[in-house]
Tab-separated table of C-alpha atoms in Angstrom:
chain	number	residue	atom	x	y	z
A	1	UNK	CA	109.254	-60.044	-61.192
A	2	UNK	CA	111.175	-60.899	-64.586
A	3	UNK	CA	111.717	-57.699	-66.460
A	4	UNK	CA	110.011	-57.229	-70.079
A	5	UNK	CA	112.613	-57.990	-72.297
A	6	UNK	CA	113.599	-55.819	-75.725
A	7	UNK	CA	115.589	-56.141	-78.634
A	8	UNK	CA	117.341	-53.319	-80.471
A	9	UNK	CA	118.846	-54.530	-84.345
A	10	UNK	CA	121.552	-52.261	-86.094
A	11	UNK	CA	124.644	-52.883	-88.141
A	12	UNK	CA	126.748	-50.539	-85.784
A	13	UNK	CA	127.744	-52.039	-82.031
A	14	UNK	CA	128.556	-48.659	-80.633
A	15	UNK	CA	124.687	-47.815	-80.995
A	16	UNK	CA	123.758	-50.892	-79.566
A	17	UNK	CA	126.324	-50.607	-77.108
A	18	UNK	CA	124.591	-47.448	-76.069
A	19	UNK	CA	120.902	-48.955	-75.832
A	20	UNK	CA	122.307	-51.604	-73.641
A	21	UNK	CA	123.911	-49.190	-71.035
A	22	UNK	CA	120.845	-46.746	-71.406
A	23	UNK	CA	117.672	-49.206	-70.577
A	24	UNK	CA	119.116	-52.383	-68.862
A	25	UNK	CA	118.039	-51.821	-65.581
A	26	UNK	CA	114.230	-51.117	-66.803
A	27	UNK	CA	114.091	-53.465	-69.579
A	28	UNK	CA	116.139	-57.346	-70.391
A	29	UNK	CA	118.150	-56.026	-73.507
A	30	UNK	CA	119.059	-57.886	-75.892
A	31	UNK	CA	121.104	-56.796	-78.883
A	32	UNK	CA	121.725	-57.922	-82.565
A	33	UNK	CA	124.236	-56.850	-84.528
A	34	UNK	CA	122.577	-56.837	-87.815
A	35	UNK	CA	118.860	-58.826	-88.895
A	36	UNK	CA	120.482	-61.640	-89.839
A	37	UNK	CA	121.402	-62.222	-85.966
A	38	UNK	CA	118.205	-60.446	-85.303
A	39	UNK	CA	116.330	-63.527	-86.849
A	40	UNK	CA	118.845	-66.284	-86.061
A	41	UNK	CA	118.179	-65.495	-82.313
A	42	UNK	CA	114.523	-65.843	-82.659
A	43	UNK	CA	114.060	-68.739	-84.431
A	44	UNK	CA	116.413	-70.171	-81.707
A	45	UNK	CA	113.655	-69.278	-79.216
A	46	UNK	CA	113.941	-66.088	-78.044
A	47	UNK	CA	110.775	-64.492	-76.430
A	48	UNK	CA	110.442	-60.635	-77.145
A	49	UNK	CA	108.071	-57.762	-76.465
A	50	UNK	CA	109.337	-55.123	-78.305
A	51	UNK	CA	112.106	-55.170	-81.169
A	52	UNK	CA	113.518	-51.947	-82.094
A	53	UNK	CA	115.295	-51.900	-85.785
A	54	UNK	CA	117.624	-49.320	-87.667
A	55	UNK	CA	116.102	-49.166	-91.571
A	56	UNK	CA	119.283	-48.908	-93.630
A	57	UNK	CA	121.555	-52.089	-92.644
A	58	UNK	CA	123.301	-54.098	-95.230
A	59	UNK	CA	121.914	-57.486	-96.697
A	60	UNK	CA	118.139	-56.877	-94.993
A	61	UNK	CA	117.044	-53.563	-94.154
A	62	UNK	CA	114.672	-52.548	-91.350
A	63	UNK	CA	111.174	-52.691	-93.023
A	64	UNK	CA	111.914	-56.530	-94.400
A	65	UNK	CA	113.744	-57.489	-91.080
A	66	UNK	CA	110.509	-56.669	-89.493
A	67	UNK	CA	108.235	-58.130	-91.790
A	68	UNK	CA	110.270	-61.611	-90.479
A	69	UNK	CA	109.848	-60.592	-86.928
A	70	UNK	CA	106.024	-60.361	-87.702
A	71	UNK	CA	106.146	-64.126	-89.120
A	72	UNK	CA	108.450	-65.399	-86.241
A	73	UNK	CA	107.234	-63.368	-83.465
A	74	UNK	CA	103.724	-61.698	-84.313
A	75	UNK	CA	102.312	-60.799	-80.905
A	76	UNK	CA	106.232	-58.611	-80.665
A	77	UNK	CA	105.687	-54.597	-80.943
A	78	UNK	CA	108.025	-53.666	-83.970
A	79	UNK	CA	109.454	-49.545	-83.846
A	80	UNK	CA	111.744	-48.192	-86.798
A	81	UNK	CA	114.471	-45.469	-86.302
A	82	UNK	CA	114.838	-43.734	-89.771
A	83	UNK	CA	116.741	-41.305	-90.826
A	84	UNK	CA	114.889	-38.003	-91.602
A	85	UNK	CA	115.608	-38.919	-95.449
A	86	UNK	CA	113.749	-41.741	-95.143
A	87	UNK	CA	110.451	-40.816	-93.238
A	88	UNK	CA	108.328	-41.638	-96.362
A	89	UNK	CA	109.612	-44.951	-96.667
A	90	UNK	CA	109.440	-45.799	-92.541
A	91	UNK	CA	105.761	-44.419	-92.979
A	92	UNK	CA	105.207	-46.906	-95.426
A	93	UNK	CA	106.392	-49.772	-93.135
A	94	UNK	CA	103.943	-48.855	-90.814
A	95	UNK	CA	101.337	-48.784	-93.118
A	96	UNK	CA	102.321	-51.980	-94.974
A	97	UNK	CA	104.554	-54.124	-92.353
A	98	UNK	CA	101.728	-53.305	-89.077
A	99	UNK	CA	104.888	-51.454	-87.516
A	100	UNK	CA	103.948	-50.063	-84.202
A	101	UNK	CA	105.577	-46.806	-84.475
A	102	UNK	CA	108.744	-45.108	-86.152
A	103	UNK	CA	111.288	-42.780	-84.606
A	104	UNK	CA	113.711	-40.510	-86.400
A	105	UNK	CA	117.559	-40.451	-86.083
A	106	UNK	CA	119.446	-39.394	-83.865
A	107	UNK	CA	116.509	-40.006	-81.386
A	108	UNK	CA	116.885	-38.150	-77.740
A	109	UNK	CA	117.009	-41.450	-74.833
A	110	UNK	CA	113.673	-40.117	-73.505
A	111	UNK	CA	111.902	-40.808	-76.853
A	112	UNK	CA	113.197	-43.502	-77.171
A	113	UNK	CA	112.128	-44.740	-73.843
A	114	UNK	CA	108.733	-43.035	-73.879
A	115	UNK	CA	108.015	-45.091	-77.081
A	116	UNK	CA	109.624	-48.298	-75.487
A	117	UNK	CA	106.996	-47.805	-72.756
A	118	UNK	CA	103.712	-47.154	-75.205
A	119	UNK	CA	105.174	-50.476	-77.532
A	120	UNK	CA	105.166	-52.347	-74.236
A	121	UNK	CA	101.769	-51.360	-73.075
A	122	UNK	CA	100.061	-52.249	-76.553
A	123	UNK	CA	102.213	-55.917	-76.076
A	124	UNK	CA	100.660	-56.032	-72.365
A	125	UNK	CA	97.135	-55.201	-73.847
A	126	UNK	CA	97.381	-57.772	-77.060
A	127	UNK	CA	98.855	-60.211	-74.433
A	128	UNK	CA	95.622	-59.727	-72.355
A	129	UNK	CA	93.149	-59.233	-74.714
A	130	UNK	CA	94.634	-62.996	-76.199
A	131	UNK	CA	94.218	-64.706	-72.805
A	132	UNK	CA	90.976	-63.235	-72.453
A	133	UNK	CA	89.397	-64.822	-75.561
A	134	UNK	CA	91.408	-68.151	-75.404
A	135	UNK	CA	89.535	-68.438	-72.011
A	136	UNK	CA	86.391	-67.587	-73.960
A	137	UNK	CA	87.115	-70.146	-76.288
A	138	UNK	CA	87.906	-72.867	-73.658
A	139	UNK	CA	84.912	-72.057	-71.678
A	140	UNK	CA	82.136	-72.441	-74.652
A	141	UNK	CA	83.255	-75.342	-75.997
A	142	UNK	CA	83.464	-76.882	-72.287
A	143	UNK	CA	79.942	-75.479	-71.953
A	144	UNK	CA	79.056	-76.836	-75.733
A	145	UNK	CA	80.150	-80.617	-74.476
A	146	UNK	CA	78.972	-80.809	-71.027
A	147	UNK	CA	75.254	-80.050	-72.426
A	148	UNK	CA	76.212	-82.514	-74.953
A	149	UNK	CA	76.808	-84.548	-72.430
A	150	UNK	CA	73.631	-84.116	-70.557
A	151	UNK	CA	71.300	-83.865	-73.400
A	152	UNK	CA	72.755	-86.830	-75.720
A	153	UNK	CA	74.827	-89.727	-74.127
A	154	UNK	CA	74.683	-91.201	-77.643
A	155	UNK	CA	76.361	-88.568	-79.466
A	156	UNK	CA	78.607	-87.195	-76.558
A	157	UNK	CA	80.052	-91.336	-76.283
A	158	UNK	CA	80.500	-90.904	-80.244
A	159	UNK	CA	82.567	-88.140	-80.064
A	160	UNK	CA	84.468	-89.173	-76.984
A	161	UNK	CA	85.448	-91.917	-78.972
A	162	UNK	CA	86.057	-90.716	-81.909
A	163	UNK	CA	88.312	-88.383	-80.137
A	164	UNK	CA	90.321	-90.409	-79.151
A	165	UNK	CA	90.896	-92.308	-82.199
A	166	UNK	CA	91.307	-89.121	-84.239
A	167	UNK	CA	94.299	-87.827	-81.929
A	168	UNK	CA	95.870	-90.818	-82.316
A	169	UNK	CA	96.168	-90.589	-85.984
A	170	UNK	CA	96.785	-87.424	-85.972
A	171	UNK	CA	100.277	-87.630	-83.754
A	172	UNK	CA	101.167	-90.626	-85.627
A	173	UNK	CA	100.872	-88.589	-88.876
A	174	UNK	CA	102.594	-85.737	-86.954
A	175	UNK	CA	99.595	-83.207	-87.933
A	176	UNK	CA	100.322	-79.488	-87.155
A	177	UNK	CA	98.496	-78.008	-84.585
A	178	UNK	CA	96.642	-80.853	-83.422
A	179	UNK	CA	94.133	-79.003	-80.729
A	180	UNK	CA	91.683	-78.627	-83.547
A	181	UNK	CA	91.745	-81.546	-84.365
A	182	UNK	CA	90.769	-82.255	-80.858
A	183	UNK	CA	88.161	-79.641	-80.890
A	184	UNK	CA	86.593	-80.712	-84.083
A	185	UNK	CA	86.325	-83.950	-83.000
A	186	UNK	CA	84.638	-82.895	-79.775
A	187	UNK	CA	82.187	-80.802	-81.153
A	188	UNK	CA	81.393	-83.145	-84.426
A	189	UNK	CA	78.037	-84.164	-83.049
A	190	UNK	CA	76.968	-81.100	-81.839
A	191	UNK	CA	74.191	-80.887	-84.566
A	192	UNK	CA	72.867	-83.907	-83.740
A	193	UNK	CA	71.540	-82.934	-80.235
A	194	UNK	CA	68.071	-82.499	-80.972
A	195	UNK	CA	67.568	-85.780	-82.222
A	196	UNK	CA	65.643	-89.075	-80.705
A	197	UNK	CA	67.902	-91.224	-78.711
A	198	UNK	CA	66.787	-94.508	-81.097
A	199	UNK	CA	67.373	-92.419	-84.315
A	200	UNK	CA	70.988	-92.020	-83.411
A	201	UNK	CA	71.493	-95.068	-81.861
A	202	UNK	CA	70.425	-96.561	-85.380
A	203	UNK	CA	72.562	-94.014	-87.068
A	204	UNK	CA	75.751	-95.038	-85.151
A	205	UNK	CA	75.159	-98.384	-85.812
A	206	UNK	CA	75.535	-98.054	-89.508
A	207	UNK	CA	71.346	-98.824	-89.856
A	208	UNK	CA	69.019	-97.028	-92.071
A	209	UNK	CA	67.009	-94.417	-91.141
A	210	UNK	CA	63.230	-93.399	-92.431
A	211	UNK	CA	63.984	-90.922	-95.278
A	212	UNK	CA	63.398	-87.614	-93.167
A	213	UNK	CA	65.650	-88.965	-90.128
A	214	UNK	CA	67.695	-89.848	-92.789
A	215	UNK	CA	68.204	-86.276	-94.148
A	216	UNK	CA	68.799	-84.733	-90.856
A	217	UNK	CA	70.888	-86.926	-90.056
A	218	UNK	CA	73.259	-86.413	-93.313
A	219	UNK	CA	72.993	-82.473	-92.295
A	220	UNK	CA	74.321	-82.712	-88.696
A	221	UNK	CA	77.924	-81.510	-89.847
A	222	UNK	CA	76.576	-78.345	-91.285
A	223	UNK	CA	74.655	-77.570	-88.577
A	224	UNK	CA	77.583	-78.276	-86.081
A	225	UNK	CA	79.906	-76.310	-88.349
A	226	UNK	CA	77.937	-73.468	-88.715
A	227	UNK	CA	77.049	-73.705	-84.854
A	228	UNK	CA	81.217	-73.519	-84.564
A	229	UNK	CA	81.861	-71.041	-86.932
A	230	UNK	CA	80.350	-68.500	-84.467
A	231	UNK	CA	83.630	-69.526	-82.281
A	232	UNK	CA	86.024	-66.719	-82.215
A	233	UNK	CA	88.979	-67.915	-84.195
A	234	UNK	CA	87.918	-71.677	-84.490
A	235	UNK	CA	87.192	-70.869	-88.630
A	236	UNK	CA	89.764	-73.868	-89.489
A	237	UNK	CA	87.433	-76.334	-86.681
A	238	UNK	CA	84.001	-74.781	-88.094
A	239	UNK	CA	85.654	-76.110	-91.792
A	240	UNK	CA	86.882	-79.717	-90.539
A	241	UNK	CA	83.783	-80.265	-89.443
A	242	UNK	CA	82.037	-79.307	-92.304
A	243	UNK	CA	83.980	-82.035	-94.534
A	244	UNK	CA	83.793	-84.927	-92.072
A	245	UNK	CA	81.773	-86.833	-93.910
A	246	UNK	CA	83.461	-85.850	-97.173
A	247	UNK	CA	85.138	-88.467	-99.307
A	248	UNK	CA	88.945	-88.409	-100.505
A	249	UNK	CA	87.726	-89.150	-104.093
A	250	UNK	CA	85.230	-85.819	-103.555
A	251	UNK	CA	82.134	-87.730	-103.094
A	252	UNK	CA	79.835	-87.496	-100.128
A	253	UNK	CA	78.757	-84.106	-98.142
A	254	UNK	CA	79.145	-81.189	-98.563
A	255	UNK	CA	78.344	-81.178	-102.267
A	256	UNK	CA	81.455	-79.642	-103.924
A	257	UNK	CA	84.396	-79.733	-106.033
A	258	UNK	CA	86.801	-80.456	-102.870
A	259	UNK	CA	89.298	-83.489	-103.130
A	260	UNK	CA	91.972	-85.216	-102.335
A	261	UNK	CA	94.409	-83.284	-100.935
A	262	UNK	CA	92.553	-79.813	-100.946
A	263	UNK	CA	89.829	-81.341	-98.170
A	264	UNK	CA	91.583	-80.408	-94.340
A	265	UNK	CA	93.631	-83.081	-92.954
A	266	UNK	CA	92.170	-83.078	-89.543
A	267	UNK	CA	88.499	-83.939	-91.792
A	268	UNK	CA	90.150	-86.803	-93.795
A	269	UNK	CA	91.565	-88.173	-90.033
A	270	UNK	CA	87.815	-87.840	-89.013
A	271	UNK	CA	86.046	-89.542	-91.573
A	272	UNK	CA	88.354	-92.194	-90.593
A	273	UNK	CA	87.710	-91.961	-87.160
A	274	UNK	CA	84.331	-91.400	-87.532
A	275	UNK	CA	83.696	-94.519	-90.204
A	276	UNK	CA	85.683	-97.010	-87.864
A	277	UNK	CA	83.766	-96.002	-85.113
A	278	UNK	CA	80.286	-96.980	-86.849
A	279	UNK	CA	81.458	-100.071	-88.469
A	280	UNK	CA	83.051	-101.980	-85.361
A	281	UNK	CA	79.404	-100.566	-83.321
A	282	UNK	CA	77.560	-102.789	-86.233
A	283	UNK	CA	79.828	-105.245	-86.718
A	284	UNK	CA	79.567	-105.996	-82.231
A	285	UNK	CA	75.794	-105.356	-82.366
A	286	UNK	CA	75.094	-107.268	-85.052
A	287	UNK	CA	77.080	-110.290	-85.474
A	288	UNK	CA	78.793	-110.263	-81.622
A	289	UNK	CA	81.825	-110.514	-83.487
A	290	UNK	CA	84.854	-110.858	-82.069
A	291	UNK	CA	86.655	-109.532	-84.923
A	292	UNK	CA	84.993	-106.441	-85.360
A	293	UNK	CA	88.580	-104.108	-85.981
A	294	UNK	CA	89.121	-106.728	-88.119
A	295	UNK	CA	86.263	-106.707	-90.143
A	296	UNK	CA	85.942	-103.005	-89.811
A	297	UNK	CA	88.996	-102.456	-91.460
A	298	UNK	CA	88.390	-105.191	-94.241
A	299	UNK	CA	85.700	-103.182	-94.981
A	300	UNK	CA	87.043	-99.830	-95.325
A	301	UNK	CA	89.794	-101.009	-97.533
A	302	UNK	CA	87.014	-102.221	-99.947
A	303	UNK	CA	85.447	-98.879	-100.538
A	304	UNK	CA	87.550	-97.418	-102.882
A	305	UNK	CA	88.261	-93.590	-102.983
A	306	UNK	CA	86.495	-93.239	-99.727
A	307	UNK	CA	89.456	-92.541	-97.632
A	308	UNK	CA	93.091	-90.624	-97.828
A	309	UNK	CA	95.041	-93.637	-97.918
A	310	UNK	CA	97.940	-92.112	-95.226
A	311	UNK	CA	95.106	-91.734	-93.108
A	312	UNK	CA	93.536	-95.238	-93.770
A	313	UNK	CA	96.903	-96.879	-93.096
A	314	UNK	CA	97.328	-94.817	-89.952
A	315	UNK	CA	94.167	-95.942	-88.495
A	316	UNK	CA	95.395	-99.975	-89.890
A	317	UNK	CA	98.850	-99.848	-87.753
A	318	UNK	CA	97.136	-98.047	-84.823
A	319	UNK	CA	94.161	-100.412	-84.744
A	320	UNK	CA	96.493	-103.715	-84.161
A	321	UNK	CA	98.660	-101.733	-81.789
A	322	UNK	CA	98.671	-102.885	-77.778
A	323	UNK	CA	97.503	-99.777	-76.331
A	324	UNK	CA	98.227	-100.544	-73.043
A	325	UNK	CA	94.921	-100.330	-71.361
A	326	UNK	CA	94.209	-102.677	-68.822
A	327	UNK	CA	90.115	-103.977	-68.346
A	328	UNK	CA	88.800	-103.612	-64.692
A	329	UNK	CA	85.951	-103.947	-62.423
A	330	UNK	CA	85.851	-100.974	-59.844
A	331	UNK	CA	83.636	-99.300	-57.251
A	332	UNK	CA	82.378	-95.607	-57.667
A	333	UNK	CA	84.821	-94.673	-55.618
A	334	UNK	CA	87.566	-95.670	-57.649
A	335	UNK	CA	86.630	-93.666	-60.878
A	336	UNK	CA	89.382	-91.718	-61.856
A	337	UNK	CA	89.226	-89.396	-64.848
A	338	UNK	CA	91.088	-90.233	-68.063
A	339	UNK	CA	89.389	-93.728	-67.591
A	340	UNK	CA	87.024	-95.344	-70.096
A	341	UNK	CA	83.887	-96.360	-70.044
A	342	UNK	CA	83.586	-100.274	-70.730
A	343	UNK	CA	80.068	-100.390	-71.151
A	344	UNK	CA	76.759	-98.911	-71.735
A	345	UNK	CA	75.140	-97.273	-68.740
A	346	UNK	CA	71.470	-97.063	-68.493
A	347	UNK	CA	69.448	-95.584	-65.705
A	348	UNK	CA	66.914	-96.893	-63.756
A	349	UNK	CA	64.177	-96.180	-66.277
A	350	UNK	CA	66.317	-98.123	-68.910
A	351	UNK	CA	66.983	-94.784	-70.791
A	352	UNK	CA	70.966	-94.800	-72.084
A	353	UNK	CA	72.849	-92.513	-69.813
A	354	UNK	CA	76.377	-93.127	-70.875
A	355	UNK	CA	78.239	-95.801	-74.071
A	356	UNK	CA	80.609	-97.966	-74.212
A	357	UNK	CA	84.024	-95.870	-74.759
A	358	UNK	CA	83.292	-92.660	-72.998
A	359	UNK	CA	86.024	-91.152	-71.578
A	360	UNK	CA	85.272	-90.372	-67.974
A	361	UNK	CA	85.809	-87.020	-66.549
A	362	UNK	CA	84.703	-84.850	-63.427
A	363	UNK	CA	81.331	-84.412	-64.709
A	364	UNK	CA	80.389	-88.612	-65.953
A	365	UNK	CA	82.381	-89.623	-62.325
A	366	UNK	CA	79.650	-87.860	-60.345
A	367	UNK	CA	76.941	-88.781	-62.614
A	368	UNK	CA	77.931	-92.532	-62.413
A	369	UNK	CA	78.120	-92.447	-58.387
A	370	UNK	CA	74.813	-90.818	-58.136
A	371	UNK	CA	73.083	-93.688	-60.362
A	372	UNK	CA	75.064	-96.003	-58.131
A	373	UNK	CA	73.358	-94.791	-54.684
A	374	UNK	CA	70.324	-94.338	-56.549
A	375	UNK	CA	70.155	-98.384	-57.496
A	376	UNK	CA	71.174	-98.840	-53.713
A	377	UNK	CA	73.634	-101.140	-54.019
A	378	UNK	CA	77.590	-101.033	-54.774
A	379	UNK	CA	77.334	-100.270	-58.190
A	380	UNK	CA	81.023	-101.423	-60.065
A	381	UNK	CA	81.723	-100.445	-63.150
A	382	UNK	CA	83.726	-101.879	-65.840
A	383	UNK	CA	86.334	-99.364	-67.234
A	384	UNK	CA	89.592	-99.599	-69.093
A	385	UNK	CA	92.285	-97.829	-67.629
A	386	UNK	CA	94.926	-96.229	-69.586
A	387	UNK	CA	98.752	-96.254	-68.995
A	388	UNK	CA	100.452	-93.662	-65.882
A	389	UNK	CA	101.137	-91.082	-68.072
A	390	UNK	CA	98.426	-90.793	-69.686
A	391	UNK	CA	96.073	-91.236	-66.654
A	392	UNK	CA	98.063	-88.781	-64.949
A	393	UNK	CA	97.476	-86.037	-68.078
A	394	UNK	CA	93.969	-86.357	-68.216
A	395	UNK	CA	93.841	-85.754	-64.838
A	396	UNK	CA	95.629	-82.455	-65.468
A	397	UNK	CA	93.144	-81.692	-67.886
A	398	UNK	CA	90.193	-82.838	-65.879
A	399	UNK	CA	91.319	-80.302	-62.904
């Protein structure tokens, strides 16, 4: 078992000399001889638990060196050794800074090591208490989309879609922290589960809807977003879903000031998305046009202020890209998750089950072999399947 690994920061390499000999075989110690090194060796990528820092040190002392740590590393326990001087001033770094604890110079080896041992235990306890809600987090939103899923194949294929589309603009715009992104796009439709199957299906085809449908339909994102917001720590999500529908110039829902550059990116990528996804539905139902990306696209450069125009042109070199997918016809038994959907799936009561574009996973593979036995014959299915890598990372996912 790899030990926990510390970090002790002063100016003088005879102390840090000492710490090394005194709690190496209990702890992986590593030293810095001053916070300049401190910091240089954790933006290179050292992991920490604990980083223990001498206040008074020239060019940075203790209570800003930690401060940095709390930026670079903030799950790391941070301790102070003060001098007895400067007690008021290490109280206020724990007050101010979120420093764990502060010792007092010179400081006896067992205090030193009985507060090494209580700043590891809180980074154990943080460390568990993290994992605990991230698999919180994972499970309700896997929860949120599988009733999705089962409840409304018209609005779970939307946001499969749009998913898809959304990440892909996203990583060619090289937007931070692109999970929620992925989340937001997800969980988009959630507010629209209560509503008919036809409504939607008229709604995702760009049609227009009787004046109440109409309305509930143009509040969906608030109710998803407020649905979200009860998320533990999915605040930023709960907000890029609230602005999907919002327009670069400020126009559109939610009603407010917001513009430009001020709305999230991940909601400017999914209006995109989300616009794209309506007009080529239209354009294909419609007009059986072949050229639906092409007139989809035509059209969205036409309405002007709608879109972040980064975003737009994203979506323009994406959307005339070779993806790499290759169309097939294939049995049940040769659904493999990460594939997609190439066509709408009704079952036997002619009631939509699954669209065009759903991506296929554990859940829709099982669902599509039992309406295959059920129609008892060889059902085959026509799917698009993706290139290795990426068939082979959805299946990661999927498991």
């Amino acid at each position: 078992m790899d030990k926990p690994r510390v970090m002790f920061v002063d100016d003088d390499q005879e102390i840090l000399a000492s710490y090394a000999r005194a709690f190496r075989k209990r702890y992986d110690v590593e030293v810095a001889a001053g916070p300049r090194v401190g910091l240089d060796m954790l933006e290179a990528g050292l992991d920490v638990a604990v980083v223990v820092s001498d206040l008074r040190m020239p060019g940075m002392d203790g209570v800003e060196f930690l401060g940095r740590v709390r930026e670079l590393r903030p799950d790391a326990v941070r301790i102070i050794l003060t001098g007895f001087a400067d007690i008021a001033v290490a109280m206020a770094a724990v007050n101010k800074s979120k420093v764990f604890s502060f010792l007092t110079k010179p400081c006896p080896e067992e205090d030193l090591e009985e507060a090494l041992s209580a700043g590891l235990r809180q980074y154990q306890l943080q460390a568990a208490e993290k994992e605990l809600l991230r698999g919180t987090v994972r499970g309700t939103i896997k929860l949120l989309t599988n009733l999705l899923e089962m409840v409304s194949p018209e609005a779970f294929g939307k946001c499969s879609r749009v998913k898809r589309l959304a990440l892909d603009v996203g990583a060619y715009l090289g937007v931070e922290d692109i999970w929620r992104l992925e989340l937001a796009a997800m969980l988009s439709q959630i507010g629209c589960a209560g509503m008919p199957a036809d409504i939607l299906r008229r709604a995702y085809r760009g049609e227009p809807l009787p004046g109440d449908k109409a309305y509930e339909f143009a509040m969906h994102p608030r109710v998803a977003a407020d649905l979200v917001a009860n998320i533990p720590r999915l605040r930023e999500v709960a907000e890029i879903i609230a602005y999907q529908e919002k327009r670069y110039d400020g126009g559109g829902l939610p009603p407010d000031p917001l513009k430009g550059e001020r709305i999230p990116i991940g909601a400017r990528i999914l209006k995109v998305a989300l616009d794209f996804d309506t007009l080529e539905a239209m354009y294909r139902h419609k007009r059986q046009s072949e050229n639906a990306v092409a007139e989809s696209l035509e059209r969205m450069r036409g309405r002007d202020g709608w879109y972040d125009p980064d975003v737009l042109g994203a979506l323009e070199s994406l959307a005339t890209m070779p993806d790499g997918y290759e169309p097939r016809l294939v049995s049940g038994e040769d659904l493999v998750a990460g594939m997609l959907l190439d066509q709408d799936v009704s079952d036997l009561k002619g009631e939509l089950v699954f669209s065009r574009g759903l991506e296929l996973n554990t859940l829709s593979i099982r669902r599509l072999h039992d309406l295959g036995t059920l129609s008892g014959k060889k059902a085959r299915w026509r799917v698009l399947v993706p290139p290795a890598d990426k068939l082979a990372f959805a299946k990661i996912l999927d498991g």
